Coordinates of C-alpha atoms in Angstrom, one line a residue:
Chain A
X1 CA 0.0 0.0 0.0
X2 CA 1.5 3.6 -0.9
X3 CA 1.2 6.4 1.6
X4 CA 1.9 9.7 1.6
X5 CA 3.2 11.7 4.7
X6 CA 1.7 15.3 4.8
X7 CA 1.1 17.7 7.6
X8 CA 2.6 15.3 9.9
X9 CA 0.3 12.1 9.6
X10 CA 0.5 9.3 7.0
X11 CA -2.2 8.7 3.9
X12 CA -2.8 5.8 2.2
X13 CA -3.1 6.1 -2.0
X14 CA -5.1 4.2 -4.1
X15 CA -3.3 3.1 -7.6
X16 CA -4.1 6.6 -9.3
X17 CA -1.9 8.1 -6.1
X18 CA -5.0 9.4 -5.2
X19 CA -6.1 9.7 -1.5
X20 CA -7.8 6.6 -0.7
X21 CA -9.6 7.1 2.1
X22 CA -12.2 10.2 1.6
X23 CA -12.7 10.8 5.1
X24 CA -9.1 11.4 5.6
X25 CA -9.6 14.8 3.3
X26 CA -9.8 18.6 4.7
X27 CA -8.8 21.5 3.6
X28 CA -4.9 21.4 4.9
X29 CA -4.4 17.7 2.8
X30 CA -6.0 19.9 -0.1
X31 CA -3.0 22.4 0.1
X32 CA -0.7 19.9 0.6
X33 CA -1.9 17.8 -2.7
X34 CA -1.9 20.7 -4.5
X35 CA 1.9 21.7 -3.5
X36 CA 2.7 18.0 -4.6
X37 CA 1.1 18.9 -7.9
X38 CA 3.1 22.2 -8.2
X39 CA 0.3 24.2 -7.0
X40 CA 2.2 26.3 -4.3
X41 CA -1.1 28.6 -3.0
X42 CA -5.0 27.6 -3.5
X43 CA -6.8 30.5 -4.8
X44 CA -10.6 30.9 -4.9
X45 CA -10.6 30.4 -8.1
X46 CA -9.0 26.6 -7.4
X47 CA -11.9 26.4 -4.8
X48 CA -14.5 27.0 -6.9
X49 CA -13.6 24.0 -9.0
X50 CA -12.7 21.9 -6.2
X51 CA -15.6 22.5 -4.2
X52 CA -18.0 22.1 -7.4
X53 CA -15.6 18.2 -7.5
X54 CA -16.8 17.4 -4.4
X55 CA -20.4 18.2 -4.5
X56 CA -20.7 15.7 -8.2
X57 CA -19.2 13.2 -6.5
X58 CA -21.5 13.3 -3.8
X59 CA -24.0 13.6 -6.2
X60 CA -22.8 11.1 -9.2
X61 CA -20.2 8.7 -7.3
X62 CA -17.8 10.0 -10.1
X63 CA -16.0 13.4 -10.5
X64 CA -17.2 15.7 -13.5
X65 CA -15.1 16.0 -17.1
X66 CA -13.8 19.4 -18.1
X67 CA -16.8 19.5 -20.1
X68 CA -19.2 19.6 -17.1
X69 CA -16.7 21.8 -15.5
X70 CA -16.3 24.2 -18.4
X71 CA -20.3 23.9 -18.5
X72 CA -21.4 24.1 -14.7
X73 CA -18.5 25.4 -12.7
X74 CA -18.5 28.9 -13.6
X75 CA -14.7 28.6 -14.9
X76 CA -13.8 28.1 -18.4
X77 CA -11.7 25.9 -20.1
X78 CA -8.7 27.9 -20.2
X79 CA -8.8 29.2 -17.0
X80 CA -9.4 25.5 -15.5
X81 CA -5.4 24.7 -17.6
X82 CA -4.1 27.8 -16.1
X83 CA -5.3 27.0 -12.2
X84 CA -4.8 23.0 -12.8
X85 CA -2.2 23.0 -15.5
X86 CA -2.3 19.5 -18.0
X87 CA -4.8 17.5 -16.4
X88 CA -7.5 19.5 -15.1
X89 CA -10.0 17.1 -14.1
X90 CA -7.2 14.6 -12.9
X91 CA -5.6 17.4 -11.2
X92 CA -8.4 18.6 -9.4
X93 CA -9.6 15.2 -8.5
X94 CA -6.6 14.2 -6.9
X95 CA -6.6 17.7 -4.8
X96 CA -10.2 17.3 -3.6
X97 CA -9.5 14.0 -2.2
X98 CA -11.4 12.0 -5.0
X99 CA -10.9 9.1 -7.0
X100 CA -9.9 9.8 -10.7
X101 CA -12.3 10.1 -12.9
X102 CA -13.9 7.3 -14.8
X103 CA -14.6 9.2 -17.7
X104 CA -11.0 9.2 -19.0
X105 CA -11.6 5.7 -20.3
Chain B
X1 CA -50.0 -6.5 -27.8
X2 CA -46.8 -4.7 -26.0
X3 CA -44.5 -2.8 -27.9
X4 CA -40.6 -2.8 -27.7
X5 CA -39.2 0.2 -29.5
X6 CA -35.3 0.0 -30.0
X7 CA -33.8 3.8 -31.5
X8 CA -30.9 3.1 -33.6
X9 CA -29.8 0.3 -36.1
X10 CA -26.1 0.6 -35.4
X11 CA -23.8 -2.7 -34.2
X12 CA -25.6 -2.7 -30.7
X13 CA -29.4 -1.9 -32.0
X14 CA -29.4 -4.3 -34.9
X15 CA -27.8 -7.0 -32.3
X16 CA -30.8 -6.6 -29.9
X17 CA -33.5 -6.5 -32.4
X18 CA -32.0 -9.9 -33.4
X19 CA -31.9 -11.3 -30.0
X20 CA -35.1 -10.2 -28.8
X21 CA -36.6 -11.4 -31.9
X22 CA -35.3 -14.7 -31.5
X23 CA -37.0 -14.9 -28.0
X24 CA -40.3 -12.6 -27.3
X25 CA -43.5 -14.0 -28.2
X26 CA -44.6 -12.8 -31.4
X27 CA -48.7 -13.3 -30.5
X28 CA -47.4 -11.2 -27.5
X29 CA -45.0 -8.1 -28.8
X30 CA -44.4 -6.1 -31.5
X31 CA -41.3 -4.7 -32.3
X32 CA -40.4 -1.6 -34.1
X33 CA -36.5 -0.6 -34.8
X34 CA -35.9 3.6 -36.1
X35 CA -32.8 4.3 -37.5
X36 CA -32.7 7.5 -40.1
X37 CA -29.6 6.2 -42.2
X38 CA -30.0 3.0 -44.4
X39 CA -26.6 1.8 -44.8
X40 CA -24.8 -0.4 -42.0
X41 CA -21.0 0.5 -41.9
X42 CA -18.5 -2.2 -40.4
X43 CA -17.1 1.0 -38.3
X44 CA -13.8 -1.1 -37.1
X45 CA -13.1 -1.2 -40.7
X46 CA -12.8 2.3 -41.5
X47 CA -8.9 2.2 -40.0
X48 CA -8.1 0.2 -42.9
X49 CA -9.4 2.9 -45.3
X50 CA -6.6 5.3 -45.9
X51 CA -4.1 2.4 -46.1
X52 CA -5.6 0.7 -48.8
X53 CA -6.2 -2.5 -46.8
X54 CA -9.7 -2.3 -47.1
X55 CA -12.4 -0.7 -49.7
X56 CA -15.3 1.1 -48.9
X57 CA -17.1 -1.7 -50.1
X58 CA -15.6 -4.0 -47.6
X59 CA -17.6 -1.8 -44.6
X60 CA -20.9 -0.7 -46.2
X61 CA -24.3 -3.8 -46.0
X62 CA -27.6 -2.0 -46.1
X63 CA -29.6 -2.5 -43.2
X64 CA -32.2 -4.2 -44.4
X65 CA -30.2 -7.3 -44.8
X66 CA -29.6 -7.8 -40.8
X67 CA -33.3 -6.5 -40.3
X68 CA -35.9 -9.8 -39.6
X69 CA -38.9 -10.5 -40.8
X70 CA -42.3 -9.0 -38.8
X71 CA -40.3 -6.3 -37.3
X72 CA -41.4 -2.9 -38.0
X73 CA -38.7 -0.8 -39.7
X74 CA -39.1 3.2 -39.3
X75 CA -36.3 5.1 -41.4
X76 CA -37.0 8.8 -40.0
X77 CA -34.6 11.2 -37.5
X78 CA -35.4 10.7 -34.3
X79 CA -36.9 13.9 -32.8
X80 CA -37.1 13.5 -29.3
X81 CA -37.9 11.1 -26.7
X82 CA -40.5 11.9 -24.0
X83 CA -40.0 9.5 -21.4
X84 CA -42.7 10.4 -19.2
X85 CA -45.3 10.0 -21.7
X86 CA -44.0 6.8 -23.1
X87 CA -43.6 8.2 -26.2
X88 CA -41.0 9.0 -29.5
X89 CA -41.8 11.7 -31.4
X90 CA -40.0 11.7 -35.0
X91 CA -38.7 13.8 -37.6
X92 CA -41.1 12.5 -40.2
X93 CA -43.9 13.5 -37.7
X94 CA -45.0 10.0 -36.2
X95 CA -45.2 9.3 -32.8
X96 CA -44.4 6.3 -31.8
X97 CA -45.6 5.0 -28.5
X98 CA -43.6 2.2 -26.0
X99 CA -43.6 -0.6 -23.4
X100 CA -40.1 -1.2 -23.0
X101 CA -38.1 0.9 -25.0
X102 CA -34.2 -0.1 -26.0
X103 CA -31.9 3.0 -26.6
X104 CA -28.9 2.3 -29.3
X105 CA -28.4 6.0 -30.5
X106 CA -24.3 5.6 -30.4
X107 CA -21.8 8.4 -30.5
X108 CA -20.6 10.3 -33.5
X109 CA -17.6 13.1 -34.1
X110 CA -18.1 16.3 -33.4
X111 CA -15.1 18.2 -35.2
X112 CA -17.3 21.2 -34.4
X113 CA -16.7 21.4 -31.2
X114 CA -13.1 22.2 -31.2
X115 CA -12.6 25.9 -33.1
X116 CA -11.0 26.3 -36.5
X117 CA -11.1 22.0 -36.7
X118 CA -13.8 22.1 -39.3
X119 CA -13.0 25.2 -41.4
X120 CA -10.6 25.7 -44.5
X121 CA -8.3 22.9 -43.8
X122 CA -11.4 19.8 -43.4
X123 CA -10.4 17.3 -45.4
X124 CA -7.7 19.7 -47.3
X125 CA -5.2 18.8 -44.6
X126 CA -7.1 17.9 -41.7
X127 CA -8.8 14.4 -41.7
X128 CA -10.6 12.2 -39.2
X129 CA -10.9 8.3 -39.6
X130 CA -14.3 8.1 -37.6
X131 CA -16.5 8.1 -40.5
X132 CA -16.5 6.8 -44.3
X133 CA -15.8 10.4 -46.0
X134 CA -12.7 10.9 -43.1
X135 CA -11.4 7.8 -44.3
X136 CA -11.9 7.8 -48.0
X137 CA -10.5 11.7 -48.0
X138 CA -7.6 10.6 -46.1
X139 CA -7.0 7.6 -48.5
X140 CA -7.0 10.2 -51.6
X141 CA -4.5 12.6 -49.7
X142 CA -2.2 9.8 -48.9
X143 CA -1.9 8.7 -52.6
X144 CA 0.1 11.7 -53.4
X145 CA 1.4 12.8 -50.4
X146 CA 5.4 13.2 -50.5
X147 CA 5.9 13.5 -46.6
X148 CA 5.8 16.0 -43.8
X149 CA 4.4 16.1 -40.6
X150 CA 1.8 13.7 -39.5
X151 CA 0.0 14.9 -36.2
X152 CA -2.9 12.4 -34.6
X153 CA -4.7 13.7 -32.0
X154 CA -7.5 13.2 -29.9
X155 CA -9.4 15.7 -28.8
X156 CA -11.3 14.6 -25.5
X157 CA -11.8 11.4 -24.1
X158 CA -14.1 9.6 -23.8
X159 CA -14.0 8.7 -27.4
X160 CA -15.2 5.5 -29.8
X161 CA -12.7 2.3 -29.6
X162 CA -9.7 4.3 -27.7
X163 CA -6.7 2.2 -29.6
X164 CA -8.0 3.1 -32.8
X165 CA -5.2 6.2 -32.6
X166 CA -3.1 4.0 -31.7
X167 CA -3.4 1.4 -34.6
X168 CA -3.8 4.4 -37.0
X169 CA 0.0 5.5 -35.7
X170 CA 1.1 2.4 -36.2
X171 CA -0.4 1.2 -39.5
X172 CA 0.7 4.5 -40.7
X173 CA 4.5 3.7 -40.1
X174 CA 4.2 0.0 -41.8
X175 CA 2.3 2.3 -44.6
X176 CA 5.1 5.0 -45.5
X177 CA 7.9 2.4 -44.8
X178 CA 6.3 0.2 -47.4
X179 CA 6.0 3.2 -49.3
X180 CA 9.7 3.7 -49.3
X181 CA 9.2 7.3 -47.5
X182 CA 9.1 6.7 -44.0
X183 CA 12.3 8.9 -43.4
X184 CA 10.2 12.0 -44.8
X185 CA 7.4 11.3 -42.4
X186 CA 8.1 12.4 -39.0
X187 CA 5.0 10.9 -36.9
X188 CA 3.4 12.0 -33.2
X189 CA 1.0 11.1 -31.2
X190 CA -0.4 13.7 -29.4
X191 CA -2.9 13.2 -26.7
X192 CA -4.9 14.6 -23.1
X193 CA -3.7 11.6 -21.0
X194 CA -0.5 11.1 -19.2
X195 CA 0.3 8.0 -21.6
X196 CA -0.2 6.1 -24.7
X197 CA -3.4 4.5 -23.3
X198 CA -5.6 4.9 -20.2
X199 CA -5.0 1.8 -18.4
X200 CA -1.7 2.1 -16.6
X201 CA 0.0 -1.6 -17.5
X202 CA -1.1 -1.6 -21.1
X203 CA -0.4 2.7 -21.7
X204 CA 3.2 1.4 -20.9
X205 CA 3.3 -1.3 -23.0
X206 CA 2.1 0.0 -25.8
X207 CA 4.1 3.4 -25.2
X208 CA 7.2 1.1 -25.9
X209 CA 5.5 0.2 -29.1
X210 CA 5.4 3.8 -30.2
X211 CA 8.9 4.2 -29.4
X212 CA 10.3 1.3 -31.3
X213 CA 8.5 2.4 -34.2
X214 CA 9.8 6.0 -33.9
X215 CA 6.6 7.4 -33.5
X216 CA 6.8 10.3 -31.1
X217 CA 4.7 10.7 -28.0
X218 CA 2.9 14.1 -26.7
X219 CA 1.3 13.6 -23.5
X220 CA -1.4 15.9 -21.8
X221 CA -2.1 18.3 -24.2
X222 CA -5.7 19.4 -24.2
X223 CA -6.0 20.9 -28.1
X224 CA -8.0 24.4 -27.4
X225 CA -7.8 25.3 -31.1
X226 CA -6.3 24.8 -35.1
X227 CA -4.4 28.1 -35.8
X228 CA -5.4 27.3 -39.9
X229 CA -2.8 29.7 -41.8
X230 CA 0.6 28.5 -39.3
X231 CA -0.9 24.6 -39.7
X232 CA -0.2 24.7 -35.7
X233 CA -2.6 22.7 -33.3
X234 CA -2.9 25.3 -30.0
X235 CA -3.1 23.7 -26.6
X236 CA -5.1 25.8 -24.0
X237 CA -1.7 26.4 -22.6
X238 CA -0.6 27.9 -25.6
X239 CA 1.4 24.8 -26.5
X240 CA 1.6 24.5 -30.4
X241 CA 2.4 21.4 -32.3
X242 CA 2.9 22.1 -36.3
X243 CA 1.7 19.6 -38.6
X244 CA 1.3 19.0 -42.4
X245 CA -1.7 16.2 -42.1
X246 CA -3.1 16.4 -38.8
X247 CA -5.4 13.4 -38.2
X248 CA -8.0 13.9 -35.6
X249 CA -10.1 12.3 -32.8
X250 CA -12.6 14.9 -32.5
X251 CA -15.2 15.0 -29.4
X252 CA -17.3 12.2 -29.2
X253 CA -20.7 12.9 -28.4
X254 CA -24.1 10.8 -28.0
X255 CA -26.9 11.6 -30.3
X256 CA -28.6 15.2 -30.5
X257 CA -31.9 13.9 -30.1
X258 CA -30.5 12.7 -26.5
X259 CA -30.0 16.2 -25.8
X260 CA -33.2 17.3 -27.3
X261 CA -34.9 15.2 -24.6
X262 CA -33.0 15.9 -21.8
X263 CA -31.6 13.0 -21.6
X264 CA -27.9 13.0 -21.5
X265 CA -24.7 14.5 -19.7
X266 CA -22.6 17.2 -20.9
X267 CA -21.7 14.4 -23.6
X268 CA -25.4 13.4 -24.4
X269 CA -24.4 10.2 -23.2
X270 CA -27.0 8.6 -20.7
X271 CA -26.7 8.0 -17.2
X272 CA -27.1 4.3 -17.3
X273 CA -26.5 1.5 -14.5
X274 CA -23.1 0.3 -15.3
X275 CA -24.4 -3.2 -14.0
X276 CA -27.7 -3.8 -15.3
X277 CA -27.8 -1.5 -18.4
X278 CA -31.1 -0.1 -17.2
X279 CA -31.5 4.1 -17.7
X280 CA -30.6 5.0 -14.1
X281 CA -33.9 7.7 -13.9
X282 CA -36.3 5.4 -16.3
X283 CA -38.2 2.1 -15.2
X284 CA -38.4 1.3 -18.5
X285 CA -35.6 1.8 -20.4
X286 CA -32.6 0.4 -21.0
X287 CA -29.8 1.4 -22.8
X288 CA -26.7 -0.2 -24.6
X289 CA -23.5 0.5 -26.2
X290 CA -22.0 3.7 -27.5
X291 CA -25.2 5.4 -26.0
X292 CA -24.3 5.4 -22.5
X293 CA -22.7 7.0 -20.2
X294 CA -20.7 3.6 -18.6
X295 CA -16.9 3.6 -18.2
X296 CA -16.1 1.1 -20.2
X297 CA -15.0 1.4 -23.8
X298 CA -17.2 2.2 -26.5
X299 CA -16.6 -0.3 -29.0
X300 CA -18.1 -3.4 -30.9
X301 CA -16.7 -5.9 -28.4
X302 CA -18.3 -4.1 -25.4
X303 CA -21.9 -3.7 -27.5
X304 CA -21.3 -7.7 -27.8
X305 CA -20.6 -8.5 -24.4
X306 CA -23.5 -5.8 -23.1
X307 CA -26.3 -7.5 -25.2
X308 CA -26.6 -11.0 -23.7
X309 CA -26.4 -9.2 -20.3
X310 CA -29.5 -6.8 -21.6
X311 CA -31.2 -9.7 -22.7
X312 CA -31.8 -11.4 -19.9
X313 CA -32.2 -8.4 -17.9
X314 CA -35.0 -7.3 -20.5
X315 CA -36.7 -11.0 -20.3
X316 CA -36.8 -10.4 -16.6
X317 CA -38.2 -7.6 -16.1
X318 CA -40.6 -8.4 -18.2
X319 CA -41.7 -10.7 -16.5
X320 CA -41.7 -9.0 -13.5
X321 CA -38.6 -10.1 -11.7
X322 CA -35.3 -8.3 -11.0
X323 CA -32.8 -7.7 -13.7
X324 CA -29.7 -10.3 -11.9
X325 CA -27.4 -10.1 -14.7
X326 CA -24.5 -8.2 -14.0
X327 CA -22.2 -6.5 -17.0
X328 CA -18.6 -6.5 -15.9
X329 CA -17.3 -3.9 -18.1
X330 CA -15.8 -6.7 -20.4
X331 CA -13.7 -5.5 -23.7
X332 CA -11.8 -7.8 -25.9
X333 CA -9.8 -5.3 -28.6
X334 CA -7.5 -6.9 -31.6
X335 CA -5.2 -3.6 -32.3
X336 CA -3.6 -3.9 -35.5
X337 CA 0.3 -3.2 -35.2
X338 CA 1.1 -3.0 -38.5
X339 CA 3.6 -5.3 -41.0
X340 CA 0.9 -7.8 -40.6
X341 CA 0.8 -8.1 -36.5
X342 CA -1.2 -7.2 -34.2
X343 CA -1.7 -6.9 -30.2
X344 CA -4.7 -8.4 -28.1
X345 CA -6.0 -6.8 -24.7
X346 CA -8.9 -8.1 -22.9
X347 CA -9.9 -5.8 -19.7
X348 CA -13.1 -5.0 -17.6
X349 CA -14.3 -2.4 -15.0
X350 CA -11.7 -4.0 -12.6
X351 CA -9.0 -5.9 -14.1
X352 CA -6.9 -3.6 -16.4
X353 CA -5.3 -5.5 -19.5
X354 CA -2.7 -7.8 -18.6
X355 CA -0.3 -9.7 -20.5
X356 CA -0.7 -13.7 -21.0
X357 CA -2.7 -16.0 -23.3
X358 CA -6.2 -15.6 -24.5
X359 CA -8.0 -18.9 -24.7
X360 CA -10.5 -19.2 -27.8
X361 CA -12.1 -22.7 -28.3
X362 CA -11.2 -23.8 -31.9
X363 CA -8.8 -20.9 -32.7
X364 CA -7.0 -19.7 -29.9
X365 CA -4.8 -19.1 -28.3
X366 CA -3.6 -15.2 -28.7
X367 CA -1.1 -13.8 -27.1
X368 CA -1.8 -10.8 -25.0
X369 CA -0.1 -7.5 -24.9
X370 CA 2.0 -8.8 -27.8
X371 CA 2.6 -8.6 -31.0
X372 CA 1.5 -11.7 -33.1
X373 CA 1.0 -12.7 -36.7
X374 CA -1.9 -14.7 -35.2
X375 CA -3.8 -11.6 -33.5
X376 CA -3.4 -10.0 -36.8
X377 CA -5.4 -12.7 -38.4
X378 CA -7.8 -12.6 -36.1
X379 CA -8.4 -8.9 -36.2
X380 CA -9.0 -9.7 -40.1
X381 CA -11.1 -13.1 -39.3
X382 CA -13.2 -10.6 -36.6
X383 CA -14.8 -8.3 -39.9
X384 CA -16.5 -12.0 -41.1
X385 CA -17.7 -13.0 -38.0
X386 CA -19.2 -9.5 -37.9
X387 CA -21.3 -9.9 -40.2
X388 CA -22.6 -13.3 -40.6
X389 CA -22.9 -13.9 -36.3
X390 CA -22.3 -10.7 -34.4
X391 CA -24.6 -8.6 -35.8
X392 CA -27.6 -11.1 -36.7
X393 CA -27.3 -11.7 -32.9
X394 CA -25.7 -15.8 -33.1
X395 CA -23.7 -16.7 -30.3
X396 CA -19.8 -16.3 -30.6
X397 CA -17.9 -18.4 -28.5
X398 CA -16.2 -16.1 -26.1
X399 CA -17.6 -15.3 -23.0
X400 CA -19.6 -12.1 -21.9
X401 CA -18.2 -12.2 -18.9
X402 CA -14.2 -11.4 -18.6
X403 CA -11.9 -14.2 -17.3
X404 CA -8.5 -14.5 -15.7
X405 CA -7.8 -17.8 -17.8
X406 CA -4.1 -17.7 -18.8
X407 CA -3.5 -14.2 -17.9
X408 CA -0.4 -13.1 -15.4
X409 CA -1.5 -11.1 -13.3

C-alpha cells in the first residue's frame, strides 16, 4: 500500500496516487496535494472548482469532465489549464481528495 | 400486444433486435426498430481505409439485410424522446408509442466542437478516420502525399474504440515504410492523457510500441484550437504542435436527439447502470453501447458483451422479476500493429489488460499484450464474423463475462 506523509500524519493512495480514504480529506491535505502537484497557493478560483468536484461526486459517485466543469462550474476551459495546469479534471480530483475520474476511459 | 421500441440500427441496435426477436413471443410483442440512415457501416473497418487494406465496399451492407422478418422498420430522424409520456416523437412527424423501450443512439464526431477544426483545412489537410468520408479523403490525400508532418490527436476522451489512434499511428509507419518514405514522415501522437493509453499496464506497454516504431509521443495536451494559416494545433496552454496532415479524434458525443430530450450529460451520453444497463432515472428503459454514459469502452466488443447481459435483464423484467445479470465492463480489442501483427488486450471495469494467453475454443490461443501474426489474423477473421454472427445476434464463443484464464497477473 502507498502512503503519503503530509502535515505530519500518514495517507494511504489508491493506484491513481489518489487519496484513498475520503474521510481522511480537509482543507490542509487539499493544500498539501496541491503543493505535490506544483500548485504552491489555493486561490478561490481553485476552490470553486474543487468544491464544485466534491459536491458531483456526492452527487454522481464519479467526478465531473472538463466538459461539465467548463459547463457548470462557472470557470472556463482555459482558465481551468491555467489553475490545474495539463490534467485539469485529474488534477483537481486528486486535490479534492477524489478518486480519478472514470470518464477518461 | 406490447411494444418494444429499439432507437438506432447501429452494431448494438441491430444486435438486440436480433436477439429479442429470437425470444419474445410474437402473438405477444411487436417490435419496431428507427434508424434515419440506411446503410450499415462495419465501423472497425474504416482504420483500414486510408491504407488501402480495405475498400469502402468492404464496410458498407444496407440495413435491411440484418433487419428480420415481422419487425417494423421506421427510417425517420429521431426527434425527441419523452420519457414520461411513453412516447417518441420523430422527424417524419410519427409518434411512436412504447412498453419497453431499448436506446442504441451511439456516439458520432463532433469536429465542431473544437474551433477552427472544421474550417478551411477539413479534409484539405485535416482528416478524421471516424466516419466513411474521413477515411476515404484521407485515403485520396495519402496517394500523393510526398511526406511532412503527421500529427494524430484526440481531442477529448471519452471517445469511440480508444486504440484506434493508436493502430492508425502504427499502421501509418508500416504504410510509408512500405511506401519507401518513412524517413520523410516524422509521426506524433499527441494526446490529453499522461500516456499512450488509459490503463496504466497496457499505456506502458504500448508506449514502448510507439517508441520502437519511432513514433513520437505528446502527453497531456488538451488541443483548445487549429491556428489554420501556421498549420499549428494550439493547446489551452498555448502549447503548439505544427503539422502538415493532422489526423483527428474529435469529441465524441451521443446523439442530438439525446439532448433534445434531456436525456444525456454534458456528452449526451445517458446516465445508465453500469451493472444492469437499465437508464438509471427510467423504469423502462434500457440502454446499450455507445449510448451510454458507462466507463467502459465504446466499442463493438463491449456492445457484444452488453447485449446477452441486456437480454436477460430485458426477459426479466418483463416478467416481473429483478434484472440479476450483471455486465462486468468486459472489452476484448484486436489492435492492428502494422507489417501484418497485431496486439490483443482483454480488460473489464476492474481488471486492467494484462499480459498472457487468451484462450478461444477452436482458434486460440492469442497472445496478450503482444505482437503476433496470429492476433493479426484474427483482427481480419473478426470483420466475417461480424457480419454473418455478431450482428444477426448468433452466439460467438467467447464469454460475456471477462476471465482471468491464462493471464499473469
Amino acid at each position: 500500500m502507498e502512503t503519503v506523509e503530509l502535515v505530519g500524519k500518514q495517507f494511504e493512495l489508491d493506484d491513481d496516487g489518489h487519496l484513498k480514504n475520503q474521510s481522511d480529506w480537509n482543507e490542509e491535505v487539499a493544500k498539501e496535494f496541491a503543493k505535490l502537484e506544483g500548485i504552491e497557493e489555493l486561490n478561490d478560483r481553485h476552490w470553486i472548482v474543487i468544491n464544485f468536484m466534491r459536491k458531483v461526486y456526492q452527487e454522481k459517485g464519479d467526478a465531473p469532465s472538463i466538459r461539465r466543469l467548463t459547463k457548470e462550474s462557472g470557470v472556463d476551459t482555459k482558465e481551468l489549464y491555467a489553475l490545474f495546469p495539463k490534467g485539469p479534471a485529474k488534477k483537481a480530483a486528486k486535490i479534492a481528495g477524489l478518486p480519478k475520474p472514470k470518464g477518461c476511459i | 400486444m406490447k411494444k418494444l421500441v429499439i432507437l438506432g440500427a447501429g452494431t448494438a441496435g441491430t444486435m438486440m433486435l436480433n436477439k429479442l426477436h429470437n425470444v419474445l413471443d410474437k402473438n405477444e410483442w411487436q417490435i419496431t426498430i428507427v434508424d434515419q440512415h440506411e446503410t450499415h457501416y462495419y465501423q472497425p473497418g474504416f482504420l483500414f481505409i486510408p491504407f488501402n487494406i480495405y475498400t469502402c465496399k468492404d464496410v458498407i451492407k444496407p440495413k435491411r439485410d440484418f433487419f428480420p422478418t415481422g419487425v417494423n422498420v421506421i427510417n425517420s430522424e429521431i426527434d425527441k424522446i419523452e420519457p414520461k409520456e411513453n412516447r417518441v416523437l420523430l422527424k417524419d412527424g410519427q409518434v411512436v408509442g412504447y412498453d419497453q423501450l431499448i436506446i442504441a443512439t451511439g456516439a458520432k464526431i463532433k469536429p465542431e466542437e473544437t474551433e477552427g477544426l472544421k474550417e478551411e483545412l477539413w479534409y484539405k489537410s485535416i482528416f478524421d478516420f471516424y466516419t466513411v468520408e474521413g477515411a476515404c479523403a484521407l485515403r485520396d490525400f495519402f496517394k500523393n502525399w510526398e511526406g511532412g508532418k503527421l500529427v494524430i490527436n484526440i481531442t477529448e476522451m471519452p471517445i469511440k474504440c480508444p486504440v484506434a489512434p493508436l493502430e492508425f499511428s502504427f499502421l501509418a509507419d508500416w504504410f510509408f515504410t512500405e511506401k519507401g518514405i518513412r524517413d520523410k514522415v516524422d509521426i506524433q501522437f499527441v494526446t490529453p492523457l499522461p500516456g499512450a493509453f488509459t490503463q496504466p499496464k497496457a499505456s506502458a506497454i504500448l508506449g514502448d510500441f510507439l517508441e520502437k516504431k519511432n513514433i513520437k509521443l505528446k502527453t497531456e495536451f488538451g488541443i483548445a484550437r487549429v491556428d489554420a494559416e501556421n498549420k499549428k494545433i494550439v493547446s489551452w496552454e498555448e502549447e503548439e504542435i505544427p503539422f502538415d496532415c493532422l489526423v483527428t479524434i474529435p469529441t465524441n458525443m451521443g446523439d442530438d436527439a439525446i439532448e433534445r430530450s434531456g436525456m444525456g450529460n454534458e456528452f449526451n451520453f445517458i446516465p445508465t447502470d453500469k451493472q444492469t444497463l437499465k437508464a438509471l432515472e427510467y423504469e423502462n428503459i434500457f440502454v446499450i453501447g455507445d449510448a451510454t454514459d458507462l466507463p467502459s469502452s465504446k466499442a463493438g466488443s463491449v456492445a457484444h458483451f452488453q447485449a446477452d447481459i441486456l437480454l436477460e435483464n430485458f426477459l426479466s423484467v418483463v416478467e416481473g422479476r429483478e434484472p440479476n445479470e450483471k455486465f462486468d465492463g468486459h472489452a476484448n480489442c484486436f489492435i492492428e500493429s502494422g507489417f501484418g501483427k497485431g496486439i490483443l488486450i482483454d480488460f473489464n471495469y476492474d481488471t486492467e489488460p494484462l499480459p498472457g494467453k487468451f484462450p478461444l475454443p477452436g482458434v486460440g490461443p492469442f497472445s496478450l499484450l503482444e505482437e503476433t501474426k496470429m492476433n493479426h489474423y484474427g483482427k481480419i477473421m473478426f470483420r466475417w464474423m461480424y457480419w454473418n454472427f455478431l450482428i444477426k445476434g448468433l452466439e460467438l464463443p467467447i464469454e460475456s463475462q471477462m476471465s482471468m484464464a491464462g493471464k499473469r497477473a
